[in-house]
Tab-separated table of C-alpha atoms (C1' of nucleotides) in Angstrom:
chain	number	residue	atom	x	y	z
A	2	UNK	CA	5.666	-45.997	-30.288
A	3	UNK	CA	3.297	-44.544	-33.189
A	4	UNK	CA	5.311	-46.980	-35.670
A	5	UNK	CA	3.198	-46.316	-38.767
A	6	UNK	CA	3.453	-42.457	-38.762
A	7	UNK	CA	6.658	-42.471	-38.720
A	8	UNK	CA	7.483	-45.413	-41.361
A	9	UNK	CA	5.106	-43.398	-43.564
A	10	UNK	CA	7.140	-40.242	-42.901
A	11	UNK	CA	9.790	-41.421	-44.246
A	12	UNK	CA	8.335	-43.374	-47.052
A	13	UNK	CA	6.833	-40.470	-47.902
A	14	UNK	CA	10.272	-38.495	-48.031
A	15	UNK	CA	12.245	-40.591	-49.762
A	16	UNK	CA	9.179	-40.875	-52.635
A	17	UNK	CA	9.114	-37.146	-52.939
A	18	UNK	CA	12.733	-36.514	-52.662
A	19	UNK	CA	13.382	-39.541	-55.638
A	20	UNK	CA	10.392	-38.167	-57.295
A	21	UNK	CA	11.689	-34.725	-57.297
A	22	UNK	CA	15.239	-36.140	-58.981
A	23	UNK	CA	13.347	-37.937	-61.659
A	24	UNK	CA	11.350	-35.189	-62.564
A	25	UNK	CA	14.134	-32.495	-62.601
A	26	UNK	CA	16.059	-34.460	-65.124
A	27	UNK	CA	13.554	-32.997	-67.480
A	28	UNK	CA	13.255	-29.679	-66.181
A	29	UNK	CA	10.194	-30.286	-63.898
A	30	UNK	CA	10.095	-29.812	-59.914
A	31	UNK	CA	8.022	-32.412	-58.327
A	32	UNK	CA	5.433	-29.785	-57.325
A	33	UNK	CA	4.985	-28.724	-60.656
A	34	UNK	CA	4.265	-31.757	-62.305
A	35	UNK	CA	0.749	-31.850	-60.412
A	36	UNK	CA	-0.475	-29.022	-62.450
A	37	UNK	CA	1.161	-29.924	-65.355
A	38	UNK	CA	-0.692	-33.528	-64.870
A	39	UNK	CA	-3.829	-31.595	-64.740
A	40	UNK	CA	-3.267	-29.588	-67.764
A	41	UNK	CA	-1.804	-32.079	-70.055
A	42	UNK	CA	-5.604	-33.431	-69.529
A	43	UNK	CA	-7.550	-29.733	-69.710
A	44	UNK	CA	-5.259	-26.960	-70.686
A	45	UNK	CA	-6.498	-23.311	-69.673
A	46	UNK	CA	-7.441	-23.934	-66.691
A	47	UNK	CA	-7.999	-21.639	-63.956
A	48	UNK	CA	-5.774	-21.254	-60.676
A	49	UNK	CA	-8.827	-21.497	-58.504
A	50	UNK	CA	-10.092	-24.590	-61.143
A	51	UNK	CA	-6.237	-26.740	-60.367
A	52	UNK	CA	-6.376	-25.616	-56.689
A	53	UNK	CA	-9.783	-27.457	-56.315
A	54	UNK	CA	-8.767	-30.528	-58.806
A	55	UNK	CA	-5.486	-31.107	-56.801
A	56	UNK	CA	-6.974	-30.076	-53.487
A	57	UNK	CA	-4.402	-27.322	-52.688
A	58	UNK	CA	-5.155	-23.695	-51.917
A	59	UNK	CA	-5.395	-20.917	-54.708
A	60	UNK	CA	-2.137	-19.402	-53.500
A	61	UNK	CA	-0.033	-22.418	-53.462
A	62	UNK	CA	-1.346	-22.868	-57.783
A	63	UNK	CA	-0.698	-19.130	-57.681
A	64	UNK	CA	3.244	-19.431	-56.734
A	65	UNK	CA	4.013	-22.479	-58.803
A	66	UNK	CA	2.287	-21.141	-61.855
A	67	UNK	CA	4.967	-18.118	-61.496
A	68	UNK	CA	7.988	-20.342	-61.008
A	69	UNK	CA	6.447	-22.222	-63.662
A	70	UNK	CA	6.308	-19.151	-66.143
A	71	UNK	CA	9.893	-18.411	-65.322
A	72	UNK	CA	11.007	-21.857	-66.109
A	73	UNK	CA	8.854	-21.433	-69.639
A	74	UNK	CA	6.529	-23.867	-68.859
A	75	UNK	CA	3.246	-21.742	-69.047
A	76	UNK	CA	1.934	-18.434	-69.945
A	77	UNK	CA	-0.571	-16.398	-67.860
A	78	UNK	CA	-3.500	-14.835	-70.259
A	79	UNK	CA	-6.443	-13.010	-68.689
A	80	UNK	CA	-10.177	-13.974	-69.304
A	81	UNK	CA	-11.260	-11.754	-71.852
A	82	UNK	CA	-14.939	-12.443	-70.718
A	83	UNK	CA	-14.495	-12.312	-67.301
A	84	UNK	CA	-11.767	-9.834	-65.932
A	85	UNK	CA	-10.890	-11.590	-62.235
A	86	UNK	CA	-10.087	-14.874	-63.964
A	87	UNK	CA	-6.560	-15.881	-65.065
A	88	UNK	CA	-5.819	-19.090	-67.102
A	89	UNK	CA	-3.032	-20.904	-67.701
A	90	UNK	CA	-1.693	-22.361	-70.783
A	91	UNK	CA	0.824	-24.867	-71.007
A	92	UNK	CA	4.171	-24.243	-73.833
A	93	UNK	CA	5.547	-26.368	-75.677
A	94	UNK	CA	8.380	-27.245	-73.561
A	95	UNK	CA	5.640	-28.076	-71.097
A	96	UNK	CA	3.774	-30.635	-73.698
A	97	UNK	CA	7.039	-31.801	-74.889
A	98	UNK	CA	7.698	-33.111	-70.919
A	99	UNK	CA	5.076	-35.081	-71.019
A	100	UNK	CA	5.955	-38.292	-71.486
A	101	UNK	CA	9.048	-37.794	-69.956
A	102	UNK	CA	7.758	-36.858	-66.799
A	103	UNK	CA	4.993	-39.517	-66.886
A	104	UNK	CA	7.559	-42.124	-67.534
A	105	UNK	CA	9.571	-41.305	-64.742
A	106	UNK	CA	6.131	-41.239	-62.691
A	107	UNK	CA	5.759	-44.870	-63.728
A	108	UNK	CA	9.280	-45.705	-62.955
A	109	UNK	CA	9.687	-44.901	-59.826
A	110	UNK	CA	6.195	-46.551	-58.454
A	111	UNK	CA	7.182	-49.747	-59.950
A	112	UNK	CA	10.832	-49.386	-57.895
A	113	UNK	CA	9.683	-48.117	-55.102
A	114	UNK	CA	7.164	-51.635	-54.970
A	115	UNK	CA	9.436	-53.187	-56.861
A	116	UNK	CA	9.756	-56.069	-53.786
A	117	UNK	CA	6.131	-55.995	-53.433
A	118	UNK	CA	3.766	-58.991	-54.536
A	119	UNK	CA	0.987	-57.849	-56.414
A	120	UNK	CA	-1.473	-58.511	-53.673
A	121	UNK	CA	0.487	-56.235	-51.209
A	122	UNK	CA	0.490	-53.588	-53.658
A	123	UNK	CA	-3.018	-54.243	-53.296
A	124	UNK	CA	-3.324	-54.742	-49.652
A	125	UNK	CA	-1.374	-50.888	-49.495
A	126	UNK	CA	-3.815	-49.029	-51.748
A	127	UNK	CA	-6.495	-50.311	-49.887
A	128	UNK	CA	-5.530	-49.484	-46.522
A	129	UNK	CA	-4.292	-45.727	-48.111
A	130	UNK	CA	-8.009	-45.628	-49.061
A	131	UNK	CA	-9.402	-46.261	-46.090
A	132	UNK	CA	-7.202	-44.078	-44.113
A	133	UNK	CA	-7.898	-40.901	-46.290
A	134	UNK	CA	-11.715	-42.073	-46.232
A	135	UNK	CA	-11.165	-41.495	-42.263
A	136	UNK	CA	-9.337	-38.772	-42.273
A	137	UNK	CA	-10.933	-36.567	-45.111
A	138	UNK	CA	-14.524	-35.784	-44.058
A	139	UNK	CA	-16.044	-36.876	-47.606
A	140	UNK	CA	-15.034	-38.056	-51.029
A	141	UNK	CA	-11.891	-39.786	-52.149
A	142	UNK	CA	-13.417	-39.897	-55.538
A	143	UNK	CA	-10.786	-39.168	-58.553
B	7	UNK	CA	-1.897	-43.739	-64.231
B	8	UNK	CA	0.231	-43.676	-61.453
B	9	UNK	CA	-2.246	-44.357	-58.496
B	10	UNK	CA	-0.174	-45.466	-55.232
B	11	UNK	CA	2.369	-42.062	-55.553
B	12	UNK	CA	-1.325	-40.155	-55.618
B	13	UNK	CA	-2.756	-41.686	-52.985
B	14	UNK	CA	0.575	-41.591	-51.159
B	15	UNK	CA	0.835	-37.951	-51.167
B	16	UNK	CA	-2.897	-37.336	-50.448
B	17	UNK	CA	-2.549	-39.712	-47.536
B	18	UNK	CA	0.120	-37.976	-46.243
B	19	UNK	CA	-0.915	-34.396	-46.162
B	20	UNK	CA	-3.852	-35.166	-44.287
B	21	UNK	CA	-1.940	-37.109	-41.530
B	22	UNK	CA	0.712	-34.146	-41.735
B	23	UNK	CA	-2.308	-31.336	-41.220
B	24	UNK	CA	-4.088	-33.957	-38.678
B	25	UNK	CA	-0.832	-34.136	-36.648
B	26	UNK	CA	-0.028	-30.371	-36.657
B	27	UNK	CA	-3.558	-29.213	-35.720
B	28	UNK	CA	-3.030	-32.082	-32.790
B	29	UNK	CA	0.295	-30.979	-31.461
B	30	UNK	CA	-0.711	-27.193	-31.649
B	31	UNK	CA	-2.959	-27.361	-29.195
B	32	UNK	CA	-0.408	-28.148	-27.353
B	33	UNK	CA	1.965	-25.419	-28.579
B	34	UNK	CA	4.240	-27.812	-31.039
B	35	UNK	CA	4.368	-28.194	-33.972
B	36	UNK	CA	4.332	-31.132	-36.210
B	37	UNK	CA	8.129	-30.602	-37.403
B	38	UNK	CA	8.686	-29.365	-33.805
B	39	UNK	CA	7.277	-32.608	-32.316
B	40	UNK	CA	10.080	-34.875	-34.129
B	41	UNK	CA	13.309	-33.112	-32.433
B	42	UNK	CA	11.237	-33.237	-29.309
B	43	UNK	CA	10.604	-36.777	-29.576
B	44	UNK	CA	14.465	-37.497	-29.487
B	45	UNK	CA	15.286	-34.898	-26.957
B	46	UNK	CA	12.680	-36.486	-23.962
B	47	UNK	CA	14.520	-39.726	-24.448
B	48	UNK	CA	18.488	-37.770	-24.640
B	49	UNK	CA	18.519	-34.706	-24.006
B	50	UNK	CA	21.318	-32.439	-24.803
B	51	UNK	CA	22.451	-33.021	-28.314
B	52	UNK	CA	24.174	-31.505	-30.833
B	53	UNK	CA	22.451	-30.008	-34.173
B	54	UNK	CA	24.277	-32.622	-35.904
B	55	UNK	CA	23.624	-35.761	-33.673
B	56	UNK	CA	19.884	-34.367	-33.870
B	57	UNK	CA	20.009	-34.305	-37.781
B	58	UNK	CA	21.354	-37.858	-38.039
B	59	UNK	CA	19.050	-39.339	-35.584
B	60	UNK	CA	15.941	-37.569	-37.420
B	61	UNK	CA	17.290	-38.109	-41.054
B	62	UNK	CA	17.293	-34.383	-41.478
B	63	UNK	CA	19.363	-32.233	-42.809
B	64	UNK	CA	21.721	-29.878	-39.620
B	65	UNK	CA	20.513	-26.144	-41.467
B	66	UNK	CA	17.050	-27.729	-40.883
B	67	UNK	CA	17.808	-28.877	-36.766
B	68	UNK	CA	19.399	-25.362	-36.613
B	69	UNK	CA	16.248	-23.255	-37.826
B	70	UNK	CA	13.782	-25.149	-36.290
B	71	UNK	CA	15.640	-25.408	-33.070
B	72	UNK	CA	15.564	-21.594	-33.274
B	73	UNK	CA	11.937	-21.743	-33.277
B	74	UNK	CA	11.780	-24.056	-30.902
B	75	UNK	CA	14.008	-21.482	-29.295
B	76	UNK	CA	11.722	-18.929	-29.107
B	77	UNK	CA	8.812	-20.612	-27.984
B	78	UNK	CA	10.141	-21.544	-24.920
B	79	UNK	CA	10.388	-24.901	-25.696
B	80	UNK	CA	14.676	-25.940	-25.461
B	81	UNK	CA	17.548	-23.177	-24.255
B	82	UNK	CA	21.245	-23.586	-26.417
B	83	UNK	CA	24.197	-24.248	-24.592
B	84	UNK	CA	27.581	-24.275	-26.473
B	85	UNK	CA	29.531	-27.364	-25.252
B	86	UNK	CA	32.621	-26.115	-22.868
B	87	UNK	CA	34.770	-29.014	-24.310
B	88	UNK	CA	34.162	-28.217	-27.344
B	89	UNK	CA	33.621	-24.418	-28.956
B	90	UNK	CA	32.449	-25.775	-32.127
B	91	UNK	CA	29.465	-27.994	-30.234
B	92	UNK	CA	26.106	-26.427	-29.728
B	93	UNK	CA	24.141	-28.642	-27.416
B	94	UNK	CA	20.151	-28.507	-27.083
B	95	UNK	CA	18.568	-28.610	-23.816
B	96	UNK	CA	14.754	-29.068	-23.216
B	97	UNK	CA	12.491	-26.610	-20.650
B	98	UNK	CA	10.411	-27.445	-18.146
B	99	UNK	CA	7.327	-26.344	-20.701
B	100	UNK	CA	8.800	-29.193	-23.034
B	101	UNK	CA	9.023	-31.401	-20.627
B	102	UNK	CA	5.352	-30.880	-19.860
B	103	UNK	CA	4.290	-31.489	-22.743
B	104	UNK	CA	5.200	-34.896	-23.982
B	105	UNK	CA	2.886	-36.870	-22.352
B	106	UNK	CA	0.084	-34.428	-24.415
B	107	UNK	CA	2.074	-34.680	-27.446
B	108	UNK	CA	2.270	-38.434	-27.352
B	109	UNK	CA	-1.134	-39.091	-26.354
B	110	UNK	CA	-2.081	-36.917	-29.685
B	111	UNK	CA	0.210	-39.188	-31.787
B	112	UNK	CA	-0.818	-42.411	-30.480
B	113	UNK	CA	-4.680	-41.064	-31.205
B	114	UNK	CA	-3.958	-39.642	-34.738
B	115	UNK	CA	-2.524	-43.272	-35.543
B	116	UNK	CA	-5.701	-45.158	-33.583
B	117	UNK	CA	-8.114	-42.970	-35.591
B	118	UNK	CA	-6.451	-42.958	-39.271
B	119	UNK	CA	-6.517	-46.566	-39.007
B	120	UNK	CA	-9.301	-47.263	-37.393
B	121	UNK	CA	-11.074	-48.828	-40.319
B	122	UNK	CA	-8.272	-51.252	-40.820
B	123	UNK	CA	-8.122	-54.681	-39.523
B	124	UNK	CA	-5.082	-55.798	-37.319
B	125	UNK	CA	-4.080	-57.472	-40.733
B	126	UNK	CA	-4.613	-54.854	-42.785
B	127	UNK	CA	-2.088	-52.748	-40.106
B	128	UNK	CA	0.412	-55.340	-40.236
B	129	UNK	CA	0.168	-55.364	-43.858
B	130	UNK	CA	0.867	-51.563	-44.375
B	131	UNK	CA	3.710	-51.735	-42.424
B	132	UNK	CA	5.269	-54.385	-44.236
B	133	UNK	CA	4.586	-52.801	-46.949
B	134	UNK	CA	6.106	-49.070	-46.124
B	135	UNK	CA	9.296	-50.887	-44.642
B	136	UNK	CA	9.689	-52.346	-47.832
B	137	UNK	CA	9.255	-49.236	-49.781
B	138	UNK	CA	11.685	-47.274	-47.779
B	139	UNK	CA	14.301	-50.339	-47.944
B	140	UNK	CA	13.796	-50.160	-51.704
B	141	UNK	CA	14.584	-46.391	-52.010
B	142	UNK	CA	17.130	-45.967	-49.094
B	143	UNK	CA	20.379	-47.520	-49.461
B	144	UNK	CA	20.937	-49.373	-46.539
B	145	UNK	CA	19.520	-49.246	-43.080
B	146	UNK	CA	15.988	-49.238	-42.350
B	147	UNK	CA	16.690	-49.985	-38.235
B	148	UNK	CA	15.803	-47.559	-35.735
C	6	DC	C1'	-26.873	3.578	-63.017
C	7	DG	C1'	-24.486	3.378	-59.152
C	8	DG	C1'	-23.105	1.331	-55.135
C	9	DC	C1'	-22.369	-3.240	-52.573
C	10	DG	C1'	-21.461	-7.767	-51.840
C	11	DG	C1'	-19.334	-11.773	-53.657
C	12	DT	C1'	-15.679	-13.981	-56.393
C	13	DC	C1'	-11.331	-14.020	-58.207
C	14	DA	C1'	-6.033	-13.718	-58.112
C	15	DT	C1'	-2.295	-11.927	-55.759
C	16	DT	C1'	0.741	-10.601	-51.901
C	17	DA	C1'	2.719	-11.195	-47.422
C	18	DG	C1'	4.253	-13.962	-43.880
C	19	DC	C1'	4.992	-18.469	-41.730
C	20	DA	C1'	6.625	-23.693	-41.298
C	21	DC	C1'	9.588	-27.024	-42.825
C	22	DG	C1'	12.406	-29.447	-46.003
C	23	DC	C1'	16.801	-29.018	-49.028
C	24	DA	C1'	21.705	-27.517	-50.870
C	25	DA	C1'	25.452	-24.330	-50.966
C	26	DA	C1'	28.385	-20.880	-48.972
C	27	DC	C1'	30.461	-19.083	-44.772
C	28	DG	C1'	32.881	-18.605	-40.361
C	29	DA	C1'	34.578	-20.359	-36.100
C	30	DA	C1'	36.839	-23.895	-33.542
C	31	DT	C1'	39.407	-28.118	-33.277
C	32	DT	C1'	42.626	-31.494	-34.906
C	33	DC	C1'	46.275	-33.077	-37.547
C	34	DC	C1'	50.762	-32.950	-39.574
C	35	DT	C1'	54.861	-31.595	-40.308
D	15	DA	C1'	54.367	-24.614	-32.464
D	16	DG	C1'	52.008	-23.159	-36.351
D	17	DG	C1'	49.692	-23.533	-40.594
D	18	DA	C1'	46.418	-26.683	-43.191
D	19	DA	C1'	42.611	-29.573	-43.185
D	20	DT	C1'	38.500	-31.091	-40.967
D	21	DT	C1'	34.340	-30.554	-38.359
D	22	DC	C1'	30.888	-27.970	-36.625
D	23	DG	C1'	26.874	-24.489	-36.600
D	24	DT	C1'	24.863	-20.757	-38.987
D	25	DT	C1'	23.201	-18.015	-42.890
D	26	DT	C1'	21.142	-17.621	-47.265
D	27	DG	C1'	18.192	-18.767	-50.857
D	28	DC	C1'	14.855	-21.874	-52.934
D	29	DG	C1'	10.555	-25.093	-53.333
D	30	DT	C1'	6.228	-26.361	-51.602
D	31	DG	C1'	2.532	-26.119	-48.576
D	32	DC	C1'	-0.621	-23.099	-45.468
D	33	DT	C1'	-3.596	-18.804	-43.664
D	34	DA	C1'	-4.809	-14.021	-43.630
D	35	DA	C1'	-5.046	-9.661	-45.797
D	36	DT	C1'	-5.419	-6.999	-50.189
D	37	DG	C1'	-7.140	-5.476	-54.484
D	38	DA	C1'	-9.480	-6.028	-58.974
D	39	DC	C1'	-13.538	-7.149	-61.170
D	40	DC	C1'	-18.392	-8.906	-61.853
D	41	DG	C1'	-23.276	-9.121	-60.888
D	42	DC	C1'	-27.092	-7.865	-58.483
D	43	DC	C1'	-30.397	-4.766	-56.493
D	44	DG	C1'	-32.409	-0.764	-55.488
DNA sequence: CGGCGGTCATTAGCACGCAAACGAATTCCT
DNA sequence: AGGAATTCGTTTGCGTGCTAATGACCGCCG
């Protein structure tokens, strides 16, 4: 039985779904603290600029930056100097989530490993490494 | 910053896109592959035995049984004992394909941890089941 | 300078998760 | 036996990802 797919499945759901109730407590769904991750570091970014840095497509960005402007955490504003380009600029509600969110971020790695020595937290990041060397034909880089 | 949820997700996707490009050449897929999994080994359930067996959610059995529905891949079949019971029955073109569909799992595991040593697999694990034991409640067992 | 190809964002449509609301059938409890 | 409560599946609507098709805009090239 393919043991390890399926243990990560579900590893992997009950991250997100905890991840997604930490992060909502503060008015941010778990796919939209990605972005705002990016742009607390670079604000005014582009959608085609966060697609690349998070490695998702352009129209995923596109759809969370609207659900994002509805829930007041950015404003769209075109390029003046270049008319196909749309950045995105965080509000103040988004800034004021910051540490917030990151703290939950924190949080929750340190319970989900909470029963983990530090050398197995090791051993894990290692092998997670290696096995999106394999699988993604190129850089893991940042 | 918070490194292992990163590297988590990242890992994931590309196992999740691996998998579904894998299984669709066999015309299932990846969420598809799951309910099949159960179904070659008992066939005939409920929704709702389905969703508990999985760790899904029954709305989610129901729509993606539909699809399954209308790919030819399982026929409904309300229970005569019991009007409120829906039970799922596999075709012969699911049937066929599990011993594809498994041979694609078993690979996708081989080759996204191929760089790992025996070890370094055992090590993962242990280290997954004790992630999802920290963050589920309870059972970790089938 | 005027069209043409390339580069953007957006829209549309799909898969797959969830929760909440609904409707049908059974079971339980007088 | 008959109404109330429970147990099912289904529908609906949302979030998050994808691909493919569309449309706006820039830059280049003749």
């Amino acid at each position: 039985m393919s043991e390890l797919l399926t243990l990560f499945t579900r590893a992997h759901k009950l991250l997100r779904a905890e991840a997604d109730e930490a992060m909502s407590r503060h008015g941010v769904r778990v796919g939209q603290n990605l972005v705002l991750a990016v742009l607390w570091e670079t604000d005014g970014l582009t959608p085609g600029e966060l697609a690349a840095r998070l490695r998702l497509t352009t129209p995923t960005i596109v759809n969370t930056a609207t659900r994002m402007e509805e829930a007041g955490l950015l404003t769209r504003m075109r390029d003046p100097a270049d008319g196909r380009l749309v950045r995105l600029y965080l509000t103040e509600r988004a800034r004021a989530a910051q540490h917030p969110v990151e703290e939950e971020r924190r949080r929750l790695e340190e319970r989900a490993t909470a029963t983990l020595t530090d050398e197995e937290r090791r051993h894990l990041r290692t092998a997670l490494v290696k096995i999106i060397e394999e699988l993604s034909p190129g850089q893991v880089a940042p």
